[in-house]
PDB file of C-alpha atoms and ligand atoms in Angstrom:
ATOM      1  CA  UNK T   6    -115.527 -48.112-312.903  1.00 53.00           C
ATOM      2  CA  UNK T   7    -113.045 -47.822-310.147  1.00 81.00           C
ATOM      3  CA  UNK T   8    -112.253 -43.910-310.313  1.00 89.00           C
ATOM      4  CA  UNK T   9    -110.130 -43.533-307.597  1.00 89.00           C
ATOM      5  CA  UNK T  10    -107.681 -46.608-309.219  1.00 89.00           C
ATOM      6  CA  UNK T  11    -108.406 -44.785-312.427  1.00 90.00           C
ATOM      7  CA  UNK T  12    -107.236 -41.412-311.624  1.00 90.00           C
ATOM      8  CA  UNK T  13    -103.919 -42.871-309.667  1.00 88.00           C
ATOM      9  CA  UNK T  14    -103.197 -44.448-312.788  1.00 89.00           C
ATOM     10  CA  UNK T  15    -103.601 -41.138-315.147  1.00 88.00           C
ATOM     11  CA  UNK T  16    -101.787 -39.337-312.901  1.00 88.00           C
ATOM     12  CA  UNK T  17     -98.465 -42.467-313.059  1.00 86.00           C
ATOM     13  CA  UNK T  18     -98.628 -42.276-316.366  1.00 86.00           C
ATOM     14  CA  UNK T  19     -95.889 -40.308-317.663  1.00 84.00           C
ATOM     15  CA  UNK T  20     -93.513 -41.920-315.209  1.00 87.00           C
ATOM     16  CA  UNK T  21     -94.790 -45.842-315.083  1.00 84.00           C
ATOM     17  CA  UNK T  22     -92.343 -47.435-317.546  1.00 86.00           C
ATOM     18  CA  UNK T  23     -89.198 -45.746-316.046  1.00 85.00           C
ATOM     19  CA  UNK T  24     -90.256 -47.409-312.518  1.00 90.00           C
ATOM     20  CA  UNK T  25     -91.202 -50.647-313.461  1.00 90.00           C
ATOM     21  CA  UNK T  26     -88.280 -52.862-313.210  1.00 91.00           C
ATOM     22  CA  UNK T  27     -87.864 -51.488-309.619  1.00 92.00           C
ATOM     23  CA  UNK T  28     -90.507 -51.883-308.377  1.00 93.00           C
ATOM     24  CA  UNK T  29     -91.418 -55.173-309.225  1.00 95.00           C
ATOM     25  CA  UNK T  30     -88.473 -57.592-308.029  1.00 93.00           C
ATOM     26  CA  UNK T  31     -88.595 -60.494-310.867  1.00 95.00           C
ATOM     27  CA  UNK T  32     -89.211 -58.244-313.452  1.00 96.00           C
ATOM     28  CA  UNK T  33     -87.916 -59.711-316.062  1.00 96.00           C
ATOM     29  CA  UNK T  34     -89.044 -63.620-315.164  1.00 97.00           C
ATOM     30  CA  UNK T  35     -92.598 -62.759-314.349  1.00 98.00           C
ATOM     31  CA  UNK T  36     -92.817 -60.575-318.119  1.00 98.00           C
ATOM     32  CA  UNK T  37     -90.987 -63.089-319.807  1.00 98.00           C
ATOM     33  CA  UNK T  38     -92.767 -65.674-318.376  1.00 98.00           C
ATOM     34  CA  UNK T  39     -96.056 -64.689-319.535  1.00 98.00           C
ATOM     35  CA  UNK T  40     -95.074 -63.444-322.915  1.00 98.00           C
ATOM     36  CA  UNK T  41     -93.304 -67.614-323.152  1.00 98.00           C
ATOM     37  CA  UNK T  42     -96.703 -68.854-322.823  1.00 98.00           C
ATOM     38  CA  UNK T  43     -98.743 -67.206-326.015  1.00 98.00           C
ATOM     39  CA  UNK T  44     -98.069 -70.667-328.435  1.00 97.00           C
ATOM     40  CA  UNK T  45     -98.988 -70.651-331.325  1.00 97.00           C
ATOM     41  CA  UNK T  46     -98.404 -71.772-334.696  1.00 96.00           C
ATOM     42  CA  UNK T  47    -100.171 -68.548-336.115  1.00 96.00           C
ATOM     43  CA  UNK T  48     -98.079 -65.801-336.927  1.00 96.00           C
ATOM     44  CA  UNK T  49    -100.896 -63.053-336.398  1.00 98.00           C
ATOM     45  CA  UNK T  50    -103.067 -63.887-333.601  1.00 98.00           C
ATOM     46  CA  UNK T  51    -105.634 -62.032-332.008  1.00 98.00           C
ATOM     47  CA  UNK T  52    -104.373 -60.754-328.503  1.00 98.00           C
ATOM     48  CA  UNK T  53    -106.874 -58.706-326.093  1.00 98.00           C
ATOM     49  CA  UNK T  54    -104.335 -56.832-323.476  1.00 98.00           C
ATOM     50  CA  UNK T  55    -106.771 -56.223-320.294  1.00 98.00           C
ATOM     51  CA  UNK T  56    -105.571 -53.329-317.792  1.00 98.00           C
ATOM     52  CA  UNK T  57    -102.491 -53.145-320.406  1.00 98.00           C
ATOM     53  CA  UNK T  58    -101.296 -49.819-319.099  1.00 97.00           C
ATOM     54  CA  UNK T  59     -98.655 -48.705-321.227  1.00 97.00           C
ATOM     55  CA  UNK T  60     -98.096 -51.820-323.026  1.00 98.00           C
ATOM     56  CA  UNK T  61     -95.519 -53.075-321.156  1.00 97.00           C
ATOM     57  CA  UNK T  62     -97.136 -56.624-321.511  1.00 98.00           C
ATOM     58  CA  UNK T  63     -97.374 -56.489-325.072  1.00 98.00           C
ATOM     59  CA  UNK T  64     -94.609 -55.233-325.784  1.00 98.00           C
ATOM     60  CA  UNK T  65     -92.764 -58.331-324.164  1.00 97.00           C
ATOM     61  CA  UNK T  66     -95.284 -60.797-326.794  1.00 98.00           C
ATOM     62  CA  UNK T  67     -94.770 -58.332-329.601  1.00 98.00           C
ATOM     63  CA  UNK T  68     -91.012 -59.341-329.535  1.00 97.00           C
ATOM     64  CA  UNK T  69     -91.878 -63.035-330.175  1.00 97.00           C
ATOM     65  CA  UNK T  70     -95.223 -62.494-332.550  1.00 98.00           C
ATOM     66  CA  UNK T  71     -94.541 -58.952-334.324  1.00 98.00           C
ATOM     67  CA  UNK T  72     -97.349 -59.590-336.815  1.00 98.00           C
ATOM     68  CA  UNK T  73     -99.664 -60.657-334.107  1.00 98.00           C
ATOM     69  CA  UNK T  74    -102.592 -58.229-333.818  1.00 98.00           C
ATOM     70  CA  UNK T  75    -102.810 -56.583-330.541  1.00 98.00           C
ATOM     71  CA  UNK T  76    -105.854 -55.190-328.264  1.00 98.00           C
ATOM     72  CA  UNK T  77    -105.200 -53.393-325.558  1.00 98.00           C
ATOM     73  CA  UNK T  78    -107.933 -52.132-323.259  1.00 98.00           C
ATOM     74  CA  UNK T  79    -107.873 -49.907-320.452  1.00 98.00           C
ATOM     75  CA  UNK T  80    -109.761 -47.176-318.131  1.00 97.00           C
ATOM     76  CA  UNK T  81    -107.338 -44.539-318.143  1.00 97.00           C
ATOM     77  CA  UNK T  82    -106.564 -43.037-321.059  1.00 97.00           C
ATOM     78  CA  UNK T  83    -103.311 -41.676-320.324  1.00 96.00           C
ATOM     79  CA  UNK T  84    -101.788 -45.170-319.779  1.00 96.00           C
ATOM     80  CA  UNK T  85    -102.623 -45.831-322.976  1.00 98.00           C
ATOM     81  CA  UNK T  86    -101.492 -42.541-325.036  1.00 97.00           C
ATOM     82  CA  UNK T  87     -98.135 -44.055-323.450  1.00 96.00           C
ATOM     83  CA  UNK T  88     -98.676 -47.064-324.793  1.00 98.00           C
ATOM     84  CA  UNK T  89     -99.754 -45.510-328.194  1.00 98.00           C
ATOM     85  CA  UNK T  90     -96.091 -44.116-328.010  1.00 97.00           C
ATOM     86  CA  UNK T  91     -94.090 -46.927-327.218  1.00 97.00           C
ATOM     87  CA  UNK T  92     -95.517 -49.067-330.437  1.00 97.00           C
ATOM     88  CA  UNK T  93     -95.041 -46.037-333.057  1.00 97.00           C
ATOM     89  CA  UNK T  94     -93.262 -46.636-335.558  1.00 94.00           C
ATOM     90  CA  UNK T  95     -92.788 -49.967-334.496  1.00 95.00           C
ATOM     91  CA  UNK T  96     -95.010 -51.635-337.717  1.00 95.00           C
ATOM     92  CA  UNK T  97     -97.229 -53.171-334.474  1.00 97.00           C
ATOM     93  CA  UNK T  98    -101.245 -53.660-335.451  1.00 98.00           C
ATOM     94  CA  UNK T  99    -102.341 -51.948-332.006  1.00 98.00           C
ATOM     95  CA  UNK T 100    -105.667 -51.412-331.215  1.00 98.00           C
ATOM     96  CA  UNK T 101    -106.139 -49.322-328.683  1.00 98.00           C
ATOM     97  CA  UNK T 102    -109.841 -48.983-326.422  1.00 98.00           C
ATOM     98  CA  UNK T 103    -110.475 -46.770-323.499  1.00 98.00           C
ATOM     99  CA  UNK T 104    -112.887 -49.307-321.620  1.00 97.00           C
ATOM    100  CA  UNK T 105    -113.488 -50.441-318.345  1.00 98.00           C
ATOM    101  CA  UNK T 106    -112.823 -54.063-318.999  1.00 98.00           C
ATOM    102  CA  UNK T 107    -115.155 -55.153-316.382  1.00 98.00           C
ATOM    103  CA  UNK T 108    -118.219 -53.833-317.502  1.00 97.00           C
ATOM    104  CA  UNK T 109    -117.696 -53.128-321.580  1.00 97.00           C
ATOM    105  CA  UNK T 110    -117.467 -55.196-324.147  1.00 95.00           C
ATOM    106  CA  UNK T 111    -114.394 -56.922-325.499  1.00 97.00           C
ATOM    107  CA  UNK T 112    -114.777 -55.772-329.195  1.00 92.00           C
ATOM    108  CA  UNK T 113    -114.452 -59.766-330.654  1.00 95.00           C
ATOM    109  CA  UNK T 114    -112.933 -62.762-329.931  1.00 98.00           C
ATOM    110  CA  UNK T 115    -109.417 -63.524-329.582  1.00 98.00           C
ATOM    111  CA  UNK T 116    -106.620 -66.334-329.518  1.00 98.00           C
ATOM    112  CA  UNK T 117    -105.139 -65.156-326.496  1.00 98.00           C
ATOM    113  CA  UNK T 118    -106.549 -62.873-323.254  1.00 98.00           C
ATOM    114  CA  UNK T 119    -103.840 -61.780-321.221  1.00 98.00           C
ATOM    115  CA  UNK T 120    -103.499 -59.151-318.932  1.00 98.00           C
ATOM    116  CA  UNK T 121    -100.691 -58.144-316.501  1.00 98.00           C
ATOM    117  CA  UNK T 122    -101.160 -56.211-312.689  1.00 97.00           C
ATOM    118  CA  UNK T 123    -104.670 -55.182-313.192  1.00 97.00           C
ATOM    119  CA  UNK T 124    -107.211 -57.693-312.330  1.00 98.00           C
ATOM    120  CA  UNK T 125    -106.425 -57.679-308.236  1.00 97.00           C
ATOM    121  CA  UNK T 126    -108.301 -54.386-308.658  1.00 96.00           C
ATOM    122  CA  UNK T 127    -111.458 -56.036-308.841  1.00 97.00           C
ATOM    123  CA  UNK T 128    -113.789 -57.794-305.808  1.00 97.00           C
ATOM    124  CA  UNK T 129    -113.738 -61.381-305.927  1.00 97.00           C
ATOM    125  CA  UNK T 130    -117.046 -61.333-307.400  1.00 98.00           C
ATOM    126  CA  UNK T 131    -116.154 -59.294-309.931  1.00 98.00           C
ATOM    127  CA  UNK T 132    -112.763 -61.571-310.640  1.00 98.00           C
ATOM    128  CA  UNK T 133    -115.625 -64.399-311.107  1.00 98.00           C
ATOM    129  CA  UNK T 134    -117.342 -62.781-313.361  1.00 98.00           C
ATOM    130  CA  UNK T 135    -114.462 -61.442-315.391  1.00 98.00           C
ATOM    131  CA  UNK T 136    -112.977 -65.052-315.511  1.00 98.00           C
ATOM    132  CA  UNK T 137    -116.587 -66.335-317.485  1.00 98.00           C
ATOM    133  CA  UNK T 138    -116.268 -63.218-319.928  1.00 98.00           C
ATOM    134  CA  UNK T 139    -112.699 -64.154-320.914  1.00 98.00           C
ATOM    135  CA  UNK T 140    -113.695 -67.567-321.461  1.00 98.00           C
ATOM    136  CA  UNK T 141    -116.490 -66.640-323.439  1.00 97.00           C
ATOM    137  CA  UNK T 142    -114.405 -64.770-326.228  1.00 98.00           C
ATOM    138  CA  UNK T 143    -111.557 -66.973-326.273  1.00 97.00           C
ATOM    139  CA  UNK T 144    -111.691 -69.520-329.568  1.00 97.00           C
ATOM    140  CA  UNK T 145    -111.544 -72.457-329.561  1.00 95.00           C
ATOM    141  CA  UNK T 146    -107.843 -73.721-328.444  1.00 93.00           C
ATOM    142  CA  UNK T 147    -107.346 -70.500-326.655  1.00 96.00           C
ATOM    143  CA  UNK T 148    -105.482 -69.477-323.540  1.00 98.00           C
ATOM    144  CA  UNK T 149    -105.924 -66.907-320.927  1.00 98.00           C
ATOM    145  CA  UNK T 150    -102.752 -65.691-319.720  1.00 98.00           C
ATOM    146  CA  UNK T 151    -103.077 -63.743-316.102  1.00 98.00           C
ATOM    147  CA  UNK T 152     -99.630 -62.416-314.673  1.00 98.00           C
ATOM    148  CA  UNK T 153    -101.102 -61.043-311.188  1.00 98.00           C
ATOM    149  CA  UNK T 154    -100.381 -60.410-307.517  1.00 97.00           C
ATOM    150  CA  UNK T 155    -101.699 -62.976-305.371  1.00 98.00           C
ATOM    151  CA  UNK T 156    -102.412 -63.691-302.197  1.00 98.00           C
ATOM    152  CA  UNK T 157    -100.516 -65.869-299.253  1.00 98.00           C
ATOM    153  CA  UNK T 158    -102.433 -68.244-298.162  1.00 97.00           C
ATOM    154  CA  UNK T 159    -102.081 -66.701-294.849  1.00 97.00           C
ATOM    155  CA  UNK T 160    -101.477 -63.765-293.005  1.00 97.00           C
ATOM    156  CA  UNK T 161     -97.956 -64.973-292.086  1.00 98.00           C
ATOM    157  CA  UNK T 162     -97.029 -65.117-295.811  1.00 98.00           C
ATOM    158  CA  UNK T 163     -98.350 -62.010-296.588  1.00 97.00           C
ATOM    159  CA  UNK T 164     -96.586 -60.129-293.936  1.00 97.00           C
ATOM    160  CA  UNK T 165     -93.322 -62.243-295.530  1.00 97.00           C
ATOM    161  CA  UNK T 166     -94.180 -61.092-299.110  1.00 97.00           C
ATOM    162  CA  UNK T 167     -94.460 -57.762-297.949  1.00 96.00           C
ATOM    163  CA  UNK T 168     -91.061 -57.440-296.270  1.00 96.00           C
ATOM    164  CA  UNK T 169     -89.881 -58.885-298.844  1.00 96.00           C
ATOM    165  CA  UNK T 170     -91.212 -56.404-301.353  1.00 96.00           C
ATOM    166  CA  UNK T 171     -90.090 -52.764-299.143  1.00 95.00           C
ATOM    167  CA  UNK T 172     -86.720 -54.275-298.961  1.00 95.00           C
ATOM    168  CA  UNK T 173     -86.288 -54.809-302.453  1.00 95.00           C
ATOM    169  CA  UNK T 174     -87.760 -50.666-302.986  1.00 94.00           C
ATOM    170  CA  UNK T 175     -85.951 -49.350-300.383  1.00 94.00           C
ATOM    171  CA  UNK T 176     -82.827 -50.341-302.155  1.00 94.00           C
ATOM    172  CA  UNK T 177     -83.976 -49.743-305.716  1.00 92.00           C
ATOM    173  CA  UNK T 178     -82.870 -46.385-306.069  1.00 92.00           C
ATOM    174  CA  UNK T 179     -86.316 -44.527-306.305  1.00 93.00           C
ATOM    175  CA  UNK T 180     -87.190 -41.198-304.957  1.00 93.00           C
ATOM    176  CA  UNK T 181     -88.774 -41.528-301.225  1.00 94.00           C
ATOM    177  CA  UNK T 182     -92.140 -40.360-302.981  1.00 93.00           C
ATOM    178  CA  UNK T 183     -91.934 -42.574-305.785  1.00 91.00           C
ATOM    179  CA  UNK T 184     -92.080 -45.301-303.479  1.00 94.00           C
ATOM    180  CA  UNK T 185     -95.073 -43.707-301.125  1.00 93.00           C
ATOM    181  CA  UNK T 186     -97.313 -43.396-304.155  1.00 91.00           C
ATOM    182  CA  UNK T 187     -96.369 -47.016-305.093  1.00 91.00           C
ATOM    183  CA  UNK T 188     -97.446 -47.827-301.875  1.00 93.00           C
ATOM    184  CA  UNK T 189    -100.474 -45.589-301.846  1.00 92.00           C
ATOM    185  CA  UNK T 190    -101.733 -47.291-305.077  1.00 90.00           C
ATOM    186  CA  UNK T 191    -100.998 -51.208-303.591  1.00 91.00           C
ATOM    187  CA  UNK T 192    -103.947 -50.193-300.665  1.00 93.00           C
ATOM    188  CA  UNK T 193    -106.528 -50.586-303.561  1.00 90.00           C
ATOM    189  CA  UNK T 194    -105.299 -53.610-303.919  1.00 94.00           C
ATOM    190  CA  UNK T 195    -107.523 -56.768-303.657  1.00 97.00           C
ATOM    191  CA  UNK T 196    -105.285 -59.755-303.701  1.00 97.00           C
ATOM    192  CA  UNK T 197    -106.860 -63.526-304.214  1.00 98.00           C
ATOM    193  CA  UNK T 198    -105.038 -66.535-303.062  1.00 98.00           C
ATOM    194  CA  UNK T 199    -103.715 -68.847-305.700  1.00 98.00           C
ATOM    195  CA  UNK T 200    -106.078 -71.919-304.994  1.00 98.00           C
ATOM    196  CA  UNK T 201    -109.226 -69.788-305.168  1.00 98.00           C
ATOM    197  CA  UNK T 202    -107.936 -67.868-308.520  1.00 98.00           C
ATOM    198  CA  UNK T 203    -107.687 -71.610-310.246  1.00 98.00           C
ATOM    199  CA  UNK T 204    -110.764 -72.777-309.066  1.00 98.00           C
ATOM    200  CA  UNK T 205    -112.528 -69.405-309.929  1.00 98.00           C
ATOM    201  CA  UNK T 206    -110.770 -70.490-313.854  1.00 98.00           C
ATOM    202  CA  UNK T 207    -112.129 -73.436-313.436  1.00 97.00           C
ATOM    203  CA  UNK T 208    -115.725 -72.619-312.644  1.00 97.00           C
ATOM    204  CA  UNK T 209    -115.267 -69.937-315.671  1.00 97.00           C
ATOM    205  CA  UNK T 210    -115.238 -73.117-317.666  1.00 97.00           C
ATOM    206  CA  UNK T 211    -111.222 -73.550-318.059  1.00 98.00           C
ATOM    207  CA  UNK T 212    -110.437 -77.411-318.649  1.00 97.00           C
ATOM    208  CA  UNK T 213    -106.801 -76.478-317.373  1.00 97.00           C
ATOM    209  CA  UNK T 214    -105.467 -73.960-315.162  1.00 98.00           C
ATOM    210  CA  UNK T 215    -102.609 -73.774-313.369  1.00 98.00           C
ATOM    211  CA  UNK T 216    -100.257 -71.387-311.684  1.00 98.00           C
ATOM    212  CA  UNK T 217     -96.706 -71.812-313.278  1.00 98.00           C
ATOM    213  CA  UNK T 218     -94.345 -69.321-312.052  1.00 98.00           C
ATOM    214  CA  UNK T 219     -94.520 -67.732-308.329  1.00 98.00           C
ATOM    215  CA  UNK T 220     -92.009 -65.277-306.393  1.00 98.00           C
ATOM    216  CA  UNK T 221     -93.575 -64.243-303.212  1.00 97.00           C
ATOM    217  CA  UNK T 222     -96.967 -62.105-304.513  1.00 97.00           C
ATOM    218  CA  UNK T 223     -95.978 -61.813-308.021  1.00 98.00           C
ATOM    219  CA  UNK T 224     -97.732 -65.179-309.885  1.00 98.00           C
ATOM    220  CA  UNK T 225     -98.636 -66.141-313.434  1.00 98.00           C
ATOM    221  CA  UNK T 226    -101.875 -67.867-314.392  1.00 98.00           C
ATOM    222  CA  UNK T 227    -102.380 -70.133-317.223  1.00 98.00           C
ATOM    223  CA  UNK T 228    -105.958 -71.217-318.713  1.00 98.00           C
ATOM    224  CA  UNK T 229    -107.118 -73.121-321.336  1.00 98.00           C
ATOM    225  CA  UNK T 230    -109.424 -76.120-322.785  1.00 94.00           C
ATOM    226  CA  UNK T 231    -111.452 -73.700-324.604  1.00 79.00           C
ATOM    227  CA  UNK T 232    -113.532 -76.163-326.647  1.00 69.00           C
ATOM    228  CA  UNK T 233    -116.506 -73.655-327.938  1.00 55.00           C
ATOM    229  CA  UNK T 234    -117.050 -70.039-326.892  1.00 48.00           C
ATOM    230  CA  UNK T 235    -120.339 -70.774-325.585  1.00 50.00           C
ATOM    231  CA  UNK T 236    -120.464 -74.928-324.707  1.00 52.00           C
TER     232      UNK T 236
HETATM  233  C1  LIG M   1    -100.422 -51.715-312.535  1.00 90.09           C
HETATM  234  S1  LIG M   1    -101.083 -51.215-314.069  1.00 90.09           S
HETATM  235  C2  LIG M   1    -100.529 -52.519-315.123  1.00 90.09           C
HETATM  236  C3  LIG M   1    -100.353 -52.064-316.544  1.00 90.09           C
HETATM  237  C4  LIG M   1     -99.696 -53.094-317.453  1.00 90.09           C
HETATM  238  N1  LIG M   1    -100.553 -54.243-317.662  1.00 90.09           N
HETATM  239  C5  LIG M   1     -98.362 -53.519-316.904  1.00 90.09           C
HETATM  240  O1  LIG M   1     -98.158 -54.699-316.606  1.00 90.09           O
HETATM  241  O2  LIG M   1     -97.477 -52.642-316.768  1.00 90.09           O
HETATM  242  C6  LIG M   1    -102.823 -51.577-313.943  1.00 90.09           C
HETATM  243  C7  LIG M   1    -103.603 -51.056-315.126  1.00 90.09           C
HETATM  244  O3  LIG M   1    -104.911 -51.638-315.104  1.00 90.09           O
HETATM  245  C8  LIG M   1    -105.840 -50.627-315.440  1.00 90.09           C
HETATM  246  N2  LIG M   1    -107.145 -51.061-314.907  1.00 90.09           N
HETATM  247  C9  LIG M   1    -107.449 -51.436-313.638  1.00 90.09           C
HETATM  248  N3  LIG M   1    -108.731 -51.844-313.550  1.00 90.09           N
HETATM  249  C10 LIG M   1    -109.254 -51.713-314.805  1.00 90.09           C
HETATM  250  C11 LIG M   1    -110.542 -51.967-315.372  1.00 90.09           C
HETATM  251  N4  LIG M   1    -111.562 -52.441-314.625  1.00 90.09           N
HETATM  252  N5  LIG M   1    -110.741 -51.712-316.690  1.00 90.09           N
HETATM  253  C12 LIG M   1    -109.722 -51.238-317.447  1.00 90.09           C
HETATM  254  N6  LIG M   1    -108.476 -50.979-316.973  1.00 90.09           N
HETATM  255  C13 LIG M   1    -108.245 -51.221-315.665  1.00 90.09           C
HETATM  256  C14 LIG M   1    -105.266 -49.343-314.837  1.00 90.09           C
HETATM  257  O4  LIG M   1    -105.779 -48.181-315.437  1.00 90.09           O
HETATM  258  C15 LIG M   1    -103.779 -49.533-315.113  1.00 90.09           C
HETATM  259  O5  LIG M   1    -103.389 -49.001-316.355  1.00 90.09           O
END
């Protein structure tokens, strides 16, 4: 388990939600986005939520599928006591597990696998790895749904992104150390470049994969041909 990305997160907690929206430019396109792409005839699917924080994912899918039934996994358990908030008394079936998705199991299979912000934690290795383990315990006709940071494919578009991203804080209105501990938790940040995140889904076993919404470092993965968990 990563404890130092652990304990930054504990300690965000109480004050995630209220700072999402600014800081994270498109928002509302890169949530909505994702959330577009569960489809499914079923009205309750099974939906793992990987790194899903306080929900904030889910809550975005639970608006188009509110008898879907929802897993949401994550290291720090004060993320999700917020999340265990946001869905009371909302008639949501929210399951909630205090795992390090990496390493624990995913407690079944699922229609959908989708996860939002969290995976750039892990090495490259271990995005590999994590990419055959959400294929594994996806059904058959299932999607994995991946709404990440990514990298440029260069330094130069980094540096771009970047700028991009402390002009857009700088003018959102939060408090000068809201924005350094934002910044303090993007250096444990371990960005992957598009092309190597869709051939990593395809070596997981993905039939399709593509990346199908993009503003600067904020991109949304789609994966599926999931024929057989374990063909
Ligand atoms: C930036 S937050 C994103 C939360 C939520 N998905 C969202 O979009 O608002 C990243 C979350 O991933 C969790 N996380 C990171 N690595 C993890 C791991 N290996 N296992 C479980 N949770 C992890 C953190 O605890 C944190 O709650």
């Amino acid at each position: 388990m990563n404890e130092i990305v652990k304990n930054q997160f504990d300690a965000a907690a109480g004050q995630y939600d209220s700072q999402r929206r600014r800081l994270i430019p498109c928002f509302d396109d890169f949530y909505g986005m994702a959330a577009s792409l569960i489809r499914t005839e079923e009205k309750s699917p099974d939906i793992l939520d990987l790194g899903a924080g306080t929900g904030l994912l889910t809550a975005f899918i639970h608006r188009r599928y509110p008898e879907a039934r929802y897993t949401l996994m994550d290291f720090s358990g004060s993320m999700l006591e917020q999340a265990k908030e946001r869905f009371a008394g909302t008639g949501a079936n929210v399951r909630l597990i205090v795992a390090d998705y990496a390493t624990e199991d995913f407690g079944g299979e699922y229609d959908f696998i989708v996860s939002s912000l969290s995976i750039h934690h892990l090495t490259h290795p271990g995005k590999r790895e994590l990419f055959r383990k959400i294929r594994s315990h996806l059904r058959p006709g299932g999607a994995f749904i991946n709404a990440d940071q990514a990298a440029g494919s260069s330094g130069l578009y980094d540096a771009y992104y970047r700028e991009l991203w402390e002009t857009s804080i700088a003018a959102s209105g939060l408090k000068p150390e809201e924005i350094a501990a934002s910044k303090e938790r993007r250096k444990m940040d371990i960005n992957t470049t598009v092309p190597d995140q869709l051939a990593w889904l395809r070596e997981a076993g993905f039939a399709e994969a593509d990346c199908v919404y993009k503003y600067a470092d904020f991109a949304v993965f789609h994966a599926t041909g999931v024929s057989g968990p374990n063909d």
